[in-house]
Amino acid sequence: MSSPDWSLHPQLAHDTVPLGDLALSRVLAINDANYPWLVLVPRRPDVVEIIELDEPARAELMAEIARVCAALKAHTRCDKLNVAAIGNVVPQLHVHVVARRKDDTAWPRPVWGAAPARAYATTELSAFVAALRRALGLA
Amino acid sequence: MSSPDWSLHPQLAHDTVPLGDLALSRVLAINDANYPWLVLVPRRPDVVEIIELDEPARAELMAEIARVCAALKAHTRCDKLNVAAIGNVVPQLHVHVVARRKDDTAWPRPVWGAAPARAYATTELSAFVAALRRALGLA
């Protein structure tokens, strides 16, 4: 399901640490210790909107969203998952999956623009990435 | 795919006008003239997260999201679609599909919390709802 012509948008590369590749999407962890926050990026060139994916890829994207949601929920025991494809700033199609807690810095607001990103301590980020890699079978 | 035990959350009922029912979801229009904005609500009782839907319902939800995205894009010729399941305030699972323009009041920020809702003129809202009903085969 991948394409040789695809590459990760530089802004997404800058803000994240890669976990690995599912059948369709690259999975990234956002370096923001305010919230456990993963992003799925379908490895298809020039795709901006979900409706620009063909039907099998859209179905796979939903399956991968569910897989990432389940892994993040199990790891964090969060109060709510937030799932969103926005892309007003970075056009390359990417789907946010954010684990929210009722005591996090932005609750109940959405996370985008709510608070400046807070970088993880290196060991904290490594532990988060390692745990989610294992949970997603990407280790 | 519907359930007799399901009913629309009162807050969603208050903020919207119904367009009709697809196989899984009720389609609603948000009464906010700032943005053409539809919401899909799977008619399954007590479902809060996408991962609480069974696999066939998740696949149907993605198909219905794509159908609503395509209809909204064709009707509005928007610059970007924003698709999100957040639910921090209204827990009943609902998926926002918002048509964004680079000159809308919140661009490039997400719409949630960005600007107070601006009620449509009655005729404007009727025209929007009628057009999207036709586009979605709900007329």
PDB file of C-alpha atoms in Angstrom:
ATOM      1  CA  MET A   1       0.000   0.000   0.000  1.00  0.00           C
ATOM      2  CA  SER A   2       3.021   2.349   0.046  1.00  0.00           C
ATOM      3  CA  SER A   3       4.383   4.428  -2.794  1.00  0.00           C
ATOM      4  CA  PRO A   4       7.998   5.136  -3.763  1.00  0.00           C
ATOM      5  CA  ASP A   5       7.047   8.757  -4.532  1.00  0.00           C
ATOM      6  CA  TRP A   6       5.863   9.553  -1.031  1.00  0.00           C
ATOM      7  CA  SER A   7       7.886  11.421   1.559  1.00  0.00           C
ATOM      8  CA  LEU A   8       6.951  12.814   4.952  1.00  0.00           C
ATOM      9  CA  HIS A   9       6.151  16.548   5.062  1.00  0.00           C
ATOM     10  CA  PRO A  10       9.125  18.391   6.670  1.00  0.00           C
ATOM     11  CA  GLN A  11       6.924  20.028   9.325  1.00  0.00           C
ATOM     12  CA  LEU A  12       5.599  16.641  10.455  1.00  0.00           C
ATOM     13  CA  ALA A  13       9.153  15.252  10.435  1.00  0.00           C
ATOM     14  CA  HIS A  14      10.283  18.188  12.589  1.00  0.00           C
ATOM     15  CA  ASP A  15       7.548  17.860  15.215  1.00  0.00           C
ATOM     16  CA  THR A  16       7.585  14.090  15.681  1.00  0.00           C
ATOM     17  CA  VAL A  17       9.458  10.855  16.311  1.00  0.00           C
ATOM     18  CA  PRO A  18       8.642   7.943  13.968  1.00  0.00           C
ATOM     19  CA  LEU A  19       7.204   4.725  15.444  1.00  0.00           C
ATOM     20  CA  GLY A  20       7.147   2.755  12.194  1.00  0.00           C
ATOM     21  CA  ASP A  21       4.916   1.868   9.256  1.00  0.00           C
ATOM     22  CA  LEU A  22       1.567   0.094   9.244  1.00  0.00           C
ATOM     23  CA  ALA A  23       0.282  -1.230   5.901  1.00  0.00           C
ATOM     24  CA  LEU A  24      -0.886   2.217   4.773  1.00  0.00           C
ATOM     25  CA  SER A  25       0.325   4.805   7.265  1.00  0.00           C
ATOM     26  CA  ARG A  26       3.485   5.932   8.948  1.00  0.00           C
ATOM     27  CA  VAL A  27       2.879   6.315  12.689  1.00  0.00           C
ATOM     28  CA  LEU A  28       4.493   9.276  14.443  1.00  0.00           C
ATOM     29  CA  ALA A  29       4.597  10.501  18.049  1.00  0.00           C
ATOM     30  CA  ILE A  30       4.273  14.252  18.547  1.00  0.00           C
ATOM     31  CA  ASN A  31       6.966  15.619  20.849  1.00  0.00           C
ATOM     32  CA  ASP A  32       4.541  17.353  23.192  1.00  0.00           C
ATOM     33  CA  ALA A  33       4.496  16.079  26.761  1.00  0.00           C
ATOM     34  CA  ASN A  34       1.153  17.818  27.378  1.00  0.00           C
ATOM     35  CA  TYR A  35      -0.701  14.869  25.802  1.00  0.00           C
ATOM     36  CA  PRO A  36       0.085  11.358  24.518  1.00  0.00           C
ATOM     37  CA  TRP A  37      -0.391  12.144  20.827  1.00  0.00           C
ATOM     38  CA  LEU A  38       0.136   9.998  17.749  1.00  0.00           C
ATOM     39  CA  VAL A  39      -0.312  10.861  14.078  1.00  0.00           C
ATOM     40  CA  LEU A  40      -1.058   8.554  11.144  1.00  0.00           C
ATOM     41  CA  VAL A  41       0.210   9.655   7.723  1.00  0.00           C
ATOM     42  CA  PRO A  42      -0.962   7.553   4.744  1.00  0.00           C
ATOM     43  CA  ARG A  43       2.093   6.936   2.545  1.00  0.00           C
ATOM     44  CA  ARG A  44       0.405   8.108  -0.650  1.00  0.00           C
ATOM     45  CA  PRO A  45       1.873  11.043  -2.577  1.00  0.00           C
ATOM     46  CA  ASP A  46      -0.053  14.309  -2.968  1.00  0.00           C
ATOM     47  CA  VAL A  47      -3.044  13.258  -0.881  1.00  0.00           C
ATOM     48  CA  VAL A  48      -4.616  16.123   1.087  1.00  0.00           C
ATOM     49  CA  GLU A  49      -8.182  14.954   1.790  1.00  0.00           C
ATOM     50  CA  ILE A  50      -9.505  11.593   3.017  1.00  0.00           C
ATOM     51  CA  ILE A  51     -11.691  11.481  -0.119  1.00  0.00           C
ATOM     52  CA  GLU A  52      -8.565  11.556  -2.298  1.00  0.00           C
ATOM     53  CA  LEU A  53      -7.689   8.075  -1.004  1.00  0.00           C
ATOM     54  CA  ASP A  54      -9.291   5.230  -2.954  1.00  0.00           C
ATOM     55  CA  GLU A  55     -11.919   3.165  -1.147  1.00  0.00           C
ATOM     56  CA  PRO A  56      -9.615   0.301  -0.014  1.00  0.00           C
ATOM     57  CA  ALA A  57      -7.141   2.845   1.382  1.00  0.00           C
ATOM     58  CA  ARG A  58      -9.936   4.679   3.233  1.00  0.00           C
ATOM     59  CA  ALA A  59     -11.024   1.358   4.767  1.00  0.00           C
ATOM     60  CA  GLU A  60      -7.432   0.588   5.760  1.00  0.00           C
ATOM     61  CA  LEU A  61      -7.075   4.073   7.248  1.00  0.00           C
ATOM     62  CA  MET A  62     -10.101   3.461   9.471  1.00  0.00           C
ATOM     63  CA  ALA A  63      -8.669   0.085  10.528  1.00  0.00           C
ATOM     64  CA  GLU A  64      -5.348   1.753  11.387  1.00  0.00           C
ATOM     65  CA  ILE A  65      -7.081   4.598  13.258  1.00  0.00           C
ATOM     66  CA  ALA A  66      -8.895   1.969  15.347  1.00  0.00           C
ATOM     67  CA  ARG A  67      -5.655   0.090  15.994  1.00  0.00           C
ATOM     68  CA  VAL A  68      -3.858   3.258  17.122  1.00  0.00           C
ATOM     69  CA  CYS A  69      -6.847   4.351  19.236  1.00  0.00           C
ATOM     70  CA  ALA A  70      -6.941   0.973  21.003  1.00  0.00           C
ATOM     71  CA  ALA A  71      -3.184   0.977  21.660  1.00  0.00           C
ATOM     72  CA  LEU A  72      -3.174   4.546  22.957  1.00  0.00           C
ATOM     73  CA  LYS A  73      -6.235   3.971  25.139  1.00  0.00           C
ATOM     74  CA  ALA A  74      -4.752   0.784  26.633  1.00  0.00           C
ATOM     75  CA  HIS A  75      -1.405   2.462  27.313  1.00  0.00           C
ATOM     76  CA  THR A  76      -2.700   5.736  28.755  1.00  0.00           C
ATOM     77  CA  ARG A  77      -6.103   4.763  30.252  1.00  0.00           C
ATOM     78  CA  CYS A  78      -7.181   8.190  29.016  1.00  0.00           C
ATOM     79  CA  ASP A  79     -10.636   9.708  29.562  1.00  0.00           C
ATOM     80  CA  LYS A  80     -11.265  10.441  25.842  1.00  0.00           C
ATOM     81  CA  LEU A  81      -9.678   9.927  22.457  1.00  0.00           C
ATOM     82  CA  ASN A  82      -9.675  12.822  19.994  1.00  0.00           C
ATOM     83  CA  VAL A  83      -9.353  11.825  16.330  1.00  0.00           C
ATOM     84  CA  ALA A  84      -8.985  14.477  13.631  1.00  0.00           C
ATOM     85  CA  ALA A  85      -7.859  15.159  10.075  1.00  0.00           C
ATOM     86  CA  ILE A  86      -7.531  18.948   9.869  1.00  0.00           C
ATOM     87  CA  GLY A  87      -4.558  19.915   7.687  1.00  0.00           C
ATOM     88  CA  ASN A  88      -5.155  23.652   7.457  1.00  0.00           C
ATOM     89  CA  VAL A  89      -1.452  24.325   8.061  1.00  0.00           C
ATOM     90  CA  VAL A  90       0.280  21.128   6.859  1.00  0.00           C
ATOM     91  CA  PRO A  91      -1.616  19.952   3.777  1.00  0.00           C
ATOM     92  CA  GLN A  92      -0.256  16.372   3.604  1.00  0.00           C
ATOM     93  CA  LEU A  93      -3.103  14.151   4.865  1.00  0.00           C
ATOM     94  CA  HIS A  94      -2.457  13.222   8.488  1.00  0.00           C
ATOM     95  CA  VAL A  95      -4.779  11.980  11.222  1.00  0.00           C
ATOM     96  CA  HIS A  96      -4.251  13.008  14.829  1.00  0.00           C
ATOM     97  CA  VAL A  97      -5.074  10.560  17.619  1.00  0.00           C
ATOM     98  CA  VAL A  98      -4.748  12.292  20.979  1.00  0.00           C
ATOM     99  CA  ALA A  99      -5.265  10.742  24.418  1.00  0.00           C
ATOM    100  CA  ARG A 100      -7.066  13.296  26.568  1.00  0.00           C
ATOM    101  CA  ARG A 101      -7.429  13.511  30.336  1.00  0.00           C
ATOM    102  CA  LYS A 102      -9.901  15.650  32.211  1.00  0.00           C
ATOM    103  CA  ASP A 103      -6.940  17.221  34.024  1.00  0.00           C
ATOM    104  CA  ASP A 104      -4.783  17.937  30.952  1.00  0.00           C
ATOM    105  CA  THR A 105      -3.796  21.500  30.144  1.00  0.00           C
ATOM    106  CA  ALA A 106      -6.384  22.076  27.400  1.00  0.00           C
ATOM    107  CA  TRP A 107      -9.401  20.050  28.599  1.00  0.00           C
ATOM    108  CA  PRO A 108     -12.164  20.279  27.415  1.00  0.00           C
ATOM    109  CA  ARG A 109     -10.855  22.318  24.476  1.00  0.00           C
ATOM    110  CA  PRO A 110      -9.237  20.585  21.493  1.00  0.00           C
ATOM    111  CA  VAL A 111      -5.436  20.537  21.671  1.00  0.00           C
ATOM    112  CA  TRP A 112      -4.642  22.513  18.515  1.00  0.00           C
ATOM    113  CA  GLY A 113      -3.464  25.982  19.462  1.00  0.00           C
ATOM    114  CA  ALA A 114      -4.473  25.471  23.091  1.00  0.00           C
ATOM    115  CA  ALA A 115      -1.041  25.410  24.730  1.00  0.00           C
ATOM    116  CA  PRO A 116       2.578  25.648  23.546  1.00  0.00           C
ATOM    117  CA  ALA A 117       4.165  22.245  22.970  1.00  0.00           C
ATOM    118  CA  ARG A 118       6.175  21.074  25.988  1.00  0.00           C
ATOM    119  CA  ALA A 119       9.139  18.909  24.962  1.00  0.00           C
ATOM    120  CA  TYR A 120       9.430  15.523  26.668  1.00  0.00           C
ATOM    121  CA  ALA A 121      12.437  14.575  28.734  1.00  0.00           C
ATOM    122  CA  THR A 122      14.431  12.266  26.411  1.00  0.00           C
ATOM    123  CA  THR A 123      13.893   9.163  28.525  1.00  0.00           C
ATOM    124  CA  GLU A 124      10.149   9.876  28.838  1.00  0.00           C
ATOM    125  CA  LEU A 125       9.750  10.161  25.060  1.00  0.00           C
ATOM    126  CA  SER A 126      11.791   6.984  24.459  1.00  0.00           C
ATOM    127  CA  ALA A 127       9.663   5.065  26.932  1.00  0.00           C
ATOM    128  CA  PHE A 128       6.412   6.304  25.321  1.00  0.00           C
ATOM    129  CA  VAL A 129       7.624   5.480  21.811  1.00  0.00           C
ATOM    130  CA  ALA A 130       8.890   2.031  22.849  1.00  0.00           C
ATOM    131  CA  ALA A 131       5.618   1.155  24.583  1.00  0.00           C
ATOM    132  CA  LEU A 132       3.470   2.220  21.627  1.00  0.00           C
ATOM    133  CA  ARG A 133       5.758   0.439  19.148  1.00  0.00           C
ATOM    134  CA  ARG A 134       5.271  -2.759  21.125  1.00  0.00           C
ATOM    135  CA  ALA A 135       1.517  -2.234  21.366  1.00  0.00           C
ATOM    136  CA  LEU A 136       1.272  -1.670  17.596  1.00  0.00           C
ATOM    137  CA  GLY A 137       3.575  -4.551  16.638  1.00  0.00           C
ATOM    138  CA  LEU A 138       6.140  -2.085  15.250  1.00  0.00           C
ATOM    139  CA  ALA A 139       8.963  -3.047  17.629  1.00  0.00           C
TER     140      ALA A 139
ATOM    141  CA  MET B   1     -27.746  -0.634  11.326  1.00  0.00           C
ATOM    142  CA  SER B   2     -29.924   1.530  13.624  1.00  0.00           C
ATOM    143  CA  SER B   3     -31.043   0.715  17.135  1.00  0.00           C
ATOM    144  CA  PRO B   4     -34.385   1.363  18.838  1.00  0.00           C
ATOM    145  CA  ASP B   5     -32.530   2.355  22.032  1.00  0.00           C
ATOM    146  CA  TRP B   6     -30.642   5.223  20.446  1.00  0.00           C
ATOM    147  CA  SER B   7     -31.613   8.874  20.743  1.00  0.00           C
ATOM    148  CA  LEU B   8     -29.812  12.037  19.748  1.00  0.00           C
ATOM    149  CA  HIS B   9     -27.964  13.859  22.557  1.00  0.00           C
ATOM    150  CA  PRO B  10     -29.978  16.970  23.562  1.00  0.00           C
ATOM    151  CA  GLN B  11     -27.029  19.316  22.992  1.00  0.00           C
ATOM    152  CA  LEU B  12     -26.592  18.062  19.406  1.00  0.00           C
ATOM    153  CA  ALA B  13     -30.352  18.348  18.860  1.00  0.00           C
ATOM    154  CA  HIS B  14     -30.252  21.933  20.135  1.00  0.00           C
ATOM    155  CA  ASP B  15     -27.367  23.075  17.930  1.00  0.00           C
ATOM    156  CA  THR B  16     -28.414  21.481  14.652  1.00  0.00           C
ATOM    157  CA  VAL B  17     -31.023  20.829  11.971  1.00  0.00           C
ATOM    158  CA  PRO B  18     -31.459  17.200  10.880  1.00  0.00           C
ATOM    159  CA  LEU B  19     -30.810  16.263   7.228  1.00  0.00           C
ATOM    160  CA  GLY B  20     -31.826  12.621   7.554  1.00  0.00           C
ATOM    161  CA  ASP B  21     -30.417   9.157   8.184  1.00  0.00           C
ATOM    162  CA  LEU B  22     -27.764   7.240   6.257  1.00  0.00           C
ATOM    163  CA  ALA B  23     -27.445   3.499   6.948  1.00  0.00           C
ATOM    164  CA  LEU B  24     -25.517   4.069  10.190  1.00  0.00           C
ATOM    165  CA  SER B  25     -25.529   7.761  10.997  1.00  0.00           C
ATOM    166  CA  ARG B  26     -27.923  10.642  11.398  1.00  0.00           C
ATOM    167  CA  VAL B  27     -26.659  13.638   9.440  1.00  0.00           C
ATOM    168  CA  LEU B  28     -27.066  17.069  11.041  1.00  0.00           C
ATOM    169  CA  ALA B  29     -26.259  20.619   9.946  1.00  0.00           C
ATOM    170  CA  ILE B  30     -24.792  22.910  12.609  1.00  0.00           C
ATOM    171  CA  ASN B  31     -26.595  26.242  12.790  1.00  0.00           C
ATOM    172  CA  ASP B  32     -23.436  28.319  12.433  1.00  0.00           C
ATOM    173  CA  ALA B  33     -23.212  30.486   9.336  1.00  0.00           C
ATOM    174  CA  ASN B  34     -19.457  30.934   9.866  1.00  0.00           C
ATOM    175  CA  TYR B  35     -18.816  27.595   8.131  1.00  0.00           C
ATOM    176  CA  PRO B  36     -20.764  24.945   6.202  1.00  0.00           C
ATOM    177  CA  TRP B  37     -20.654  22.265   8.901  1.00  0.00           C
ATOM    178  CA  LEU B  38     -22.248  18.825   9.036  1.00  0.00           C
ATOM    179  CA  VAL B  39     -22.141  16.223  11.782  1.00  0.00           C
ATOM    180  CA  LEU B  40     -22.535  12.442  11.528  1.00  0.00           C
ATOM    181  CA  VAL B  41     -23.945  10.659  14.584  1.00  0.00           C
ATOM    182  CA  PRO B  42     -23.894   6.830  14.466  1.00  0.00           C
ATOM    183  CA  ARG B  43     -27.298   5.630  15.713  1.00  0.00           C
ATOM    184  CA  ARG B  44     -25.844   3.200  18.243  1.00  0.00           C
ATOM    185  CA  PRO B  45     -26.675   3.629  21.918  1.00  0.00           C
ATOM    186  CA  ASP B  46     -23.974   4.460  24.474  1.00  0.00           C
ATOM    187  CA  VAL B  47     -21.130   4.705  21.958  1.00  0.00           C
ATOM    188  CA  VAL B  48     -18.522   7.324  22.873  1.00  0.00           C
ATOM    189  CA  GLU B  49     -15.381   6.241  20.995  1.00  0.00           C
ATOM    190  CA  ILE B  50     -14.920   5.071  17.386  1.00  0.00           C
ATOM    191  CA  ILE B  51     -13.367   1.871  18.771  1.00  0.00           C
ATOM    192  CA  GLU B  52     -16.617   1.073  20.586  1.00  0.00           C
ATOM    193  CA  LEU B  53     -18.256   0.550  17.181  1.00  0.00           C
ATOM    194  CA  ASP B  54     -17.878  -2.970  15.794  1.00  0.00           C
ATOM    195  CA  GLU B  55     -15.712  -3.381  12.687  1.00  0.00           C
ATOM    196  CA  PRO B  56     -18.554  -3.297  10.098  1.00  0.00           C
ATOM    197  CA  ALA B  57     -19.931  -0.124  11.692  1.00  0.00           C
ATOM    198  CA  ARG B  58     -16.489   1.503  11.662  1.00  0.00           C
ATOM    199  CA  ALA B  59     -16.175   0.679   7.960  1.00  0.00           C
ATOM    200  CA  GLU B  60     -19.645   2.097   7.302  1.00  0.00           C
ATOM    201  CA  LEU B  61     -18.753   5.225   9.291  1.00  0.00           C
ATOM    202  CA  MET B  62     -15.712   5.805   7.064  1.00  0.00           C
ATOM    203  CA  ALA B  63     -17.888   5.307   3.954  1.00  0.00           C
ATOM    204  CA  GLU B  64     -20.425   7.820   5.297  1.00  0.00           C
ATOM    205  CA  ILE B  65     -17.676  10.317   6.225  1.00  0.00           C
ATOM    206  CA  ALA B  66     -16.399  10.082   2.639  1.00  0.00           C
ATOM    207  CA  ARG B  67     -19.908  10.546   1.258  1.00  0.00           C
ATOM    208  CA  VAL B  68     -20.527  13.634   3.400  1.00  0.00           C
ATOM    209  CA  CYS B  69     -17.062  15.034   2.594  1.00  0.00           C
ATOM    210  CA  ALA B  70     -17.676  14.653  -1.143  1.00  0.00           C
ATOM    211  CA  ALA B  71     -21.127  16.266  -0.963  1.00  0.00           C
ATOM    212  CA  LEU B  72     -19.909  19.177   1.151  1.00  0.00           C
ATOM    213  CA  LYS B  73     -16.846  19.733  -1.038  1.00  0.00           C
ATOM    214  CA  ALA B  74     -18.935  19.695  -4.235  1.00  0.00           C
ATOM    215  CA  HIS B  75     -21.519  22.084  -2.770  1.00  0.00           C
ATOM    216  CA  THR B  76     -19.130  24.582  -1.187  1.00  0.00           C
ATOM    217  CA  ARG B  77     -15.965  24.286  -3.348  1.00  0.00           C
ATOM    218  CA  CYS B  78     -14.127  24.781  -0.051  1.00  0.00           C
ATOM    219  CA  ASP B  79     -10.357  25.003   0.324  1.00  0.00           C
ATOM    220  CA  LYS B  80     -10.112  22.258   2.965  1.00  0.00           C
ATOM    221  CA  LEU B  81     -12.268  19.726   4.767  1.00  0.00           C
ATOM    222  CA  ASN B  82     -11.810  19.265   8.494  1.00  0.00           C
ATOM    223  CA  VAL B  83     -12.959  15.905   9.879  1.00  0.00           C
ATOM    224  CA  ALA B  84     -12.945  15.236  13.615  1.00  0.00           C
ATOM    225  CA  ALA B  85     -14.353  13.087  16.395  1.00  0.00           C
ATOM    226  CA  ILE B  86     -13.600  14.986  19.598  1.00  0.00           C
ATOM    227  CA  GLY B  87     -16.449  14.603  22.086  1.00  0.00           C
ATOM    228  CA  ASN B  88     -14.854  16.226  25.124  1.00  0.00           C
ATOM    229  CA  VAL B  89     -18.066  18.125  25.875  1.00  0.00           C
ATOM    230  CA  VAL B  90     -20.817  15.988  24.271  1.00  0.00           C
ATOM    231  CA  PRO B  91     -19.826  12.365  24.827  1.00  0.00           C
ATOM    232  CA  GLN B  92     -22.187  10.741  22.276  1.00  0.00           C
ATOM    233  CA  LEU B  93     -19.955   9.754  19.335  1.00  0.00           C
ATOM    234  CA  HIS B  94     -20.265  12.351  16.585  1.00  0.00           C
ATOM    235  CA  VAL B  95     -18.015  13.215  13.663  1.00  0.00           C
ATOM    236  CA  HIS B  96     -17.663  16.807  12.477  1.00  0.00           C
ATOM    237  CA  VAL B  97     -17.189  17.506   8.760  1.00  0.00           C
ATOM    238  CA  VAL B  98     -16.460  21.204   8.259  1.00  0.00           C
ATOM    239  CA  ALA B  99     -15.903  22.999   4.951  1.00  0.00           C
ATOM    240  CA  ARG B 100     -13.122  25.530   5.453  1.00  0.00           C
ATOM    241  CA  ARG B 101     -12.154  28.548   3.399  1.00  0.00           C
ATOM    242  CA  LYS B 102      -8.920  30.456   3.636  1.00  0.00           C
ATOM    243  CA  ASP B 103     -10.968  33.593   4.318  1.00  0.00           C
ATOM    244  CA  ASP B 104     -13.268  32.137   6.987  1.00  0.00           C
ATOM    245  CA  THR B 105     -13.314  33.640  10.468  1.00  0.00           C
ATOM    246  CA  ALA B 106     -11.117  31.000  12.127  1.00  0.00           C
ATOM    247  CA  TRP B 107      -8.683  30.018   9.339  1.00  0.00           C
ATOM    248  CA  PRO B 108      -6.183  28.398   9.783  1.00  0.00           C
ATOM    249  CA  ARG B 109      -7.262  27.490  13.317  1.00  0.00           C
ATOM    250  CA  PRO B 110      -9.734  24.659  13.920  1.00  0.00           C
ATOM    251  CA  VAL B 111     -13.314  25.863  14.354  1.00  0.00           C
ATOM    252  CA  TRP B 112     -13.971  24.611  17.884  1.00  0.00           C
ATOM    253  CA  GLY B 113     -13.925  27.521  20.294  1.00  0.00           C
ATOM    254  CA  ALA B 114     -12.583  29.873  17.622  1.00  0.00           C
ATOM    255  CA  ALA B 115     -15.599  32.141  17.145  1.00  0.00           C
ATOM    256  CA  PRO B 116     -19.117  32.377  18.590  1.00  0.00           C
ATOM    257  CA  ALA B 117     -21.700  30.592  16.421  1.00  0.00           C
ATOM    258  CA  ARG B 118     -23.469  32.976  14.061  1.00  0.00           C
ATOM    259  CA  ALA B 119     -27.061  31.869  13.362  1.00  0.00           C
ATOM    260  CA  TYR B 120     -28.077  31.544   9.705  1.00  0.00           C
ATOM    261  CA  ALA B 121     -30.863  33.577   8.213  1.00  0.00           C
ATOM    262  CA  THR B 122     -33.760  31.092   8.016  1.00  0.00           C
ATOM    263  CA  THR B 123     -33.837  31.002   4.225  1.00  0.00           C
ATOM    264  CA  GLU B 124     -30.059  30.551   4.038  1.00  0.00           C
ATOM    265  CA  LEU B 125     -30.168  27.565   6.397  1.00  0.00           C
ATOM    266  CA  SER B 126     -33.113  26.010   4.516  1.00  0.00           C
ATOM    267  CA  ALA B 127     -31.259  26.354   1.227  1.00  0.00           C
ATOM    268  CA  PHE B 128     -28.092  24.763   2.651  1.00  0.00           C
ATOM    269  CA  VAL B 129     -30.011  21.884   4.211  1.00  0.00           C
ATOM    270  CA  ALA B 130     -32.046  21.270   1.045  1.00  0.00           C
ATOM    271  CA  ALA B 131     -28.945  21.254  -1.160  1.00  0.00           C
ATOM    272  CA  LEU B 132     -27.065  18.824   1.063  1.00  0.00           C
ATOM    273  CA  ARG B 133     -30.109  16.575   1.439  1.00  0.00           C
ATOM    274  CA  ARG B 134     -30.277  16.321  -2.338  1.00  0.00           C
ATOM    275  CA  ALA B 135     -26.536  15.705  -2.628  1.00  0.00           C
ATOM    276  CA  LEU B 136     -26.726  12.916  -0.028  1.00  0.00           C
ATOM    277  CA  GLY B 137     -29.885  11.325  -1.446  1.00  0.00           C
ATOM    278  CA  LEU B 138     -31.807  12.217   1.730  1.00  0.00           C
ATOM    279  CA  ALA B 139     -34.372  14.425  -0.012  1.00  0.00           C
TER     280      ALA B 139
END
